[in-house]
Amino acid sequence: MNAGVKFLLILIVSLEISFTLNFWVNVAIIIVSGFYLIYSRLSWQRYALLLLLPILPALGAWTSFTMHSTTENGEQLAAIMITRIIAYIWLGAAFSFTTNMSSFLDTLEQKCYIPTTFIYGLRGALSFMPHIRQEIKTMQQAARMRGIILRSYSPQLLFKAILISLQWAERLSTAMISHGFTENEERTHFLTVHINKRDWLFAFCLLFTLQMIYIFS
Amino acid sequence: MHTKWSLRDVIFLALIGVFFGFIFWAWAFAYNAIAALLTPMGLSPYANDLTLGPWVMAGPMAGYLLRKAGASIIGETLAGTAEMIFGSQWGIMNVVYGLMQGLGAELGFALFGYKKWQPISLTASVILTTVVTFIWDLFQSGYANYSFGLLVGLFVTRLISIALFGGVLVYYVQKLVDKSGILNQTKVTVS
């Protein structure tokens, strides 16, 4: 399925369950996203993570809604909230664990017409992600050599992060421009994104089924 | 104030989002620990509100550094997107959370026509971020069904957390930035 269509579908479904209280809809979403995740063949660590992650929030939702809710039927509400939490996590995983970010950004650029400056700026910044953990460690160790301990809430650490961001942004944008990137200029594409009619149809059918469950449950 | 977005601005914003996201990624552990402690009393939503502050920092910080309409909302949304790509447990909702948190900060600065970048506009952004995210959680996290007393407690907790991180801490970082003068430097423009 095209990344953009998947994103849109998951976003609509997530927003819809945020504003409605329906246990069976949540269960249906959990089942469909569960099947999709199994079909996507993730590593067993990721499956374990997906099973473990909801436990604590679910317990929290159970105790808080059964003890502090204003409705008489706290258990029912708690069940809806617990299934909602699992639905969010699995829906999120159905996107972020299975989607190639680069092709998602391709779709945003070519089909949603987001300005190329944003798309390529984001691509550039994302390529720094692997260095960020190291950079923060470097800052902390450099400070420790002078006997200063920088914690994650120290203004100095955040200030240094801003300085580094500015420096990297300056260098990267200069490098990109000197390699021929022109801001918001029409671009040609090596890989053109095509969204199959089948993808739209599939997404529409899923959404339609979901509305039917709302009506008949 | 100029509103055109250059490539450098976008990269800068996204990097700030990623850095802030990563620095406070450690807070997920604090969040889980607090949530685990409060769960037996049914008070786990307090963990939400207590730890919210760090996550809303990117918005006011970006607004202050770039001084543009839209910087807070775009900065915070980019931070949310980056967090999603990092592999956060909340997936797509990160983008929506980012949008909501950025919206609050943005409204605070918009109230002053993007002309005041002082404690007063920061205060407005803190209050509006609290209100906007709280309204969002009334639906999204089912807060609307909690008793009134718990809601008041949660709101006050959230306000304090956002005031400390999105207000006081941002203010001190801003002072450091001001003192260094990096924002007043003539920018290297390549075009």
Coordinates of C-alpha atoms in Angstrom, one line a residue, chain A residues 5-210:
Chain A
V5 CA -2.6 6.5 1.6
K6 CA -1.7 4.4 4.6
F7 CA -0.8 7.6 6.5
L8 CA -4.1 9.2 5.7
L9 CA -6.1 6.1 6.5
I10 CA -4.4 5.6 9.9
L11 CA -4.7 9.3 10.7
I12 CA -8.4 9.3 10.0
V13 CA -9.0 6.2 12.0
S14 CA -6.9 7.5 14.9
L15 CA -8.8 10.7 15.0
E16 CA -12.2 9.0 14.7
I17 CA -11.6 6.7 17.7
S18 CA -10.3 9.8 19.6
F19 CA -13.8 11.3 19.4
T20 CA -16.0 8.3 19.8
L21 CA -16.5 5.7 22.4
N22 CA -17.1 2.3 20.9
F23 CA -15.6 -0.9 22.2
W24 CA -16.2 -3.0 19.1
V25 CA -14.8 -0.5 16.7
N26 CA -11.6 -0.5 18.7
V27 CA -11.5 -4.3 18.8
A28 CA -12.0 -4.4 15.0
I29 CA -9.1 -1.9 14.5
I30 CA -6.9 -4.0 16.8
I31 CA -7.6 -7.2 14.8
V32 CA -7.1 -5.6 11.4
S33 CA -3.8 -3.8 12.4
G34 CA -2.7 -7.0 14.2
F35 CA -3.2 -9.0 11.0
Y36 CA -1.4 -6.4 9.0
L37 CA 1.5 -6.4 11.4
I38 CA 1.8 -10.2 11.3
Y39 CA 1.5 -10.1 7.5
S40 CA 4.4 -7.5 7.5
R41 CA 6.8 -10.0 9.1
L42 CA 8.6 -7.9 11.7
S43 CA 11.3 -9.2 14.0
W44 CA 10.3 -11.0 17.1
Q45 CA 11.7 -8.1 19.3
R46 CA 9.2 -5.8 17.7
Y47 CA 6.3 -8.2 18.3
A48 CA 7.4 -8.5 21.9
L49 CA 7.6 -4.7 22.2
L50 CA 4.1 -4.4 20.7
L51 CA 2.8 -6.8 23.3
L52 CA 4.6 -5.3 26.3
L53 CA 4.1 -1.5 25.5
P54 CA 0.4 -1.4 26.2
I55 CA 0.5 -3.2 29.5
L56 CA 1.4 -0.2 31.8
P57 CA -0.9 2.3 30.1
A58 CA -3.7 -0.2 30.0
L59 CA -3.3 -0.9 33.8
G60 CA -3.2 2.8 34.4
A61 CA -6.4 3.4 32.4
W62 CA -8.1 0.5 34.1
T63 CA -7.5 1.8 37.7
S64 CA -8.0 5.4 36.9
F65 CA -11.3 5.0 35.0
T66 CA -12.8 2.4 37.4
M67 CA -11.9 4.6 40.4
H68 CA -12.3 8.1 39.2
S69 CA -14.7 8.3 36.3
T70 CA -18.1 10.1 36.6
T71 CA -20.0 7.5 34.7
E72 CA -21.7 4.7 36.6
N73 CA -20.2 2.1 34.3
G74 CA -16.5 2.7 34.9
E75 CA -15.5 -0.8 33.8
Q76 CA -17.1 -0.4 30.4
L77 CA -15.4 3.0 29.9
A78 CA -12.1 1.5 31.1
A79 CA -12.5 -1.3 28.5
I80 CA -13.0 1.2 25.8
M81 CA -9.9 3.2 26.9
I82 CA -7.7 0.1 27.1
T83 CA -8.7 -1.0 23.6
R84 CA -8.2 2.5 22.4
I85 CA -4.6 2.6 23.8
I86 CA -3.8 -0.8 22.1
A87 CA -5.4 0.5 18.9
Y88 CA -3.2 3.6 18.9
I89 CA 0.0 1.7 19.5
W90 CA -0.7 -0.9 16.9
L91 CA -2.0 1.5 14.3
G92 CA 1.1 3.6 14.9
A93 CA 3.3 0.6 14.4
A94 CA 1.4 -0.4 11.3
F95 CA 2.8 2.8 9.9
S96 CA 6.1 3.5 11.5
F97 CA 7.4 -0.2 11.6
T98 CA 6.4 -1.0 8.0
T99 CA 6.9 2.2 6.0
N100 CA 10.0 3.4 4.3
M101 CA 10.3 7.1 5.3
S102 CA 12.0 8.0 2.1
S103 CA 9.1 6.8 0.0
F104 CA 6.7 8.5 2.4
L105 CA 8.5 11.8 1.9
D106 CA 8.4 11.1 -1.9
T107 CA 4.6 10.8 -1.8
L108 CA 4.3 14.0 0.3
E109 CA 6.4 15.8 -2.2
Q110 CA 4.9 14.5 -5.4
K111 CA 1.3 14.0 -4.4
C112 CA 0.6 16.4 -1.6
Y113 CA 2.7 19.2 -3.0
I114 CA 4.4 20.1 0.2
P115 CA 7.1 22.6 -0.7
T116 CA 10.4 20.9 -1.6
T117 CA 12.3 23.1 0.9
F118 CA 10.4 21.3 3.7
I119 CA 10.8 17.9 2.2
Y120 CA 14.5 18.1 1.5
G121 CA 15.1 20.1 4.7
L122 CA 13.5 17.2 6.6
R123 CA 15.5 14.6 4.6
G124 CA 18.7 16.5 5.4
A125 CA 17.9 16.8 9.1
L126 CA 16.9 13.2 9.4
S127 CA 20.2 12.1 8.0
F128 CA 21.8 13.5 11.2
M129 CA 19.7 11.4 13.5
P130 CA 22.3 8.7 14.0
H131 CA 24.8 11.4 15.2
I132 CA 22.6 13.0 17.7
R133 CA 23.0 10.5 20.6
Q134 CA 26.8 10.7 20.1
E135 CA 26.8 14.5 20.0
I136 CA 24.9 14.7 23.3
K137 CA 27.3 12.3 24.9
T138 CA 30.2 14.4 23.6
M139 CA 28.7 17.6 25.1
Q140 CA 28.2 15.9 28.5
Q141 CA 31.7 14.5 28.6
A142 CA 33.3 17.7 27.5
A143 CA 31.5 19.4 30.4
R144 CA 32.5 16.6 32.8
M145 CA 36.2 17.2 32.1
R146 CA 35.7 20.7 33.5
G147 CA 33.8 19.2 36.5
I148 CA 30.4 20.3 35.3
I149 CA 27.6 17.7 35.1
L150 CA 25.1 18.5 32.4
R151 CA 21.7 16.9 32.9
S152 CA 19.0 16.7 30.4
Y153 CA 17.3 19.7 31.9
S154 CA 20.4 21.9 32.0
P155 CA 19.9 25.1 30.0
Q156 CA 23.6 24.8 29.0
L157 CA 23.0 21.4 27.3
L158 CA 19.9 22.8 25.4
F159 CA 21.8 25.9 24.4
K160 CA 24.7 23.7 23.1
A161 CA 22.2 21.6 21.2
I162 CA 20.8 24.8 19.6
L163 CA 24.3 25.9 18.7
I164 CA 25.1 22.6 17.1
S165 CA 21.8 22.6 15.2
L166 CA 22.5 26.1 13.9
Q167 CA 26.0 25.0 12.8
W168 CA 24.8 21.8 11.1
A169 CA 21.9 23.6 9.4
E170 CA 24.2 26.3 8.1
R171 CA 26.7 23.7 6.7
L172 CA 24.1 21.3 5.4
S173 CA 22.1 24.0 3.6
T174 CA 25.2 25.5 2.1
A175 CA 26.3 22.1 0.9
M176 CA 22.9 21.3 -0.5
I177 CA 22.7 24.6 -2.3
S178 CA 26.2 24.3 -3.7
H179 CA 25.2 20.8 -5.0
G180 CA 22.5 22.4 -7.0
F181 CA 19.5 22.4 -4.7
T182 CA 17.3 25.4 -5.5
E183 CA 14.6 26.3 -3.0
N184 CA 11.1 25.6 -4.1
E185 CA 12.1 25.0 -7.7
E186 CA 10.2 22.5 -9.8
R187 CA 12.1 19.2 -9.7
T188 CA 12.2 16.2 -11.9
H189 CA 12.0 12.8 -10.2
F190 CA 14.0 9.7 -10.7
L191 CA 11.3 7.7 -8.9
T192 CA 7.8 8.9 -9.7
V193 CA 5.2 8.0 -7.2
H194 CA 2.0 6.3 -8.5
I195 CA -0.9 5.6 -6.3
N196 CA -2.8 2.6 -7.5
K197 CA -6.6 2.9 -7.6
R198 CA -6.5 -0.4 -5.7
D199 CA -4.9 1.3 -2.7
W200 CA -7.6 4.0 -2.6
L201 CA -10.3 1.4 -3.0
F202 CA -8.9 -0.8 -0.2
A203 CA -8.6 2.2 2.1
F204 CA -12.2 3.2 1.3
C205 CA -13.5 -0.3 1.9
L206 CA -11.8 -0.4 5.3
L207 CA -13.2 3.0 6.3
F208 CA -16.6 2.0 5.1
T209 CA -16.5 -1.3 7.1
L210 CA -15.5 0.7 10.1

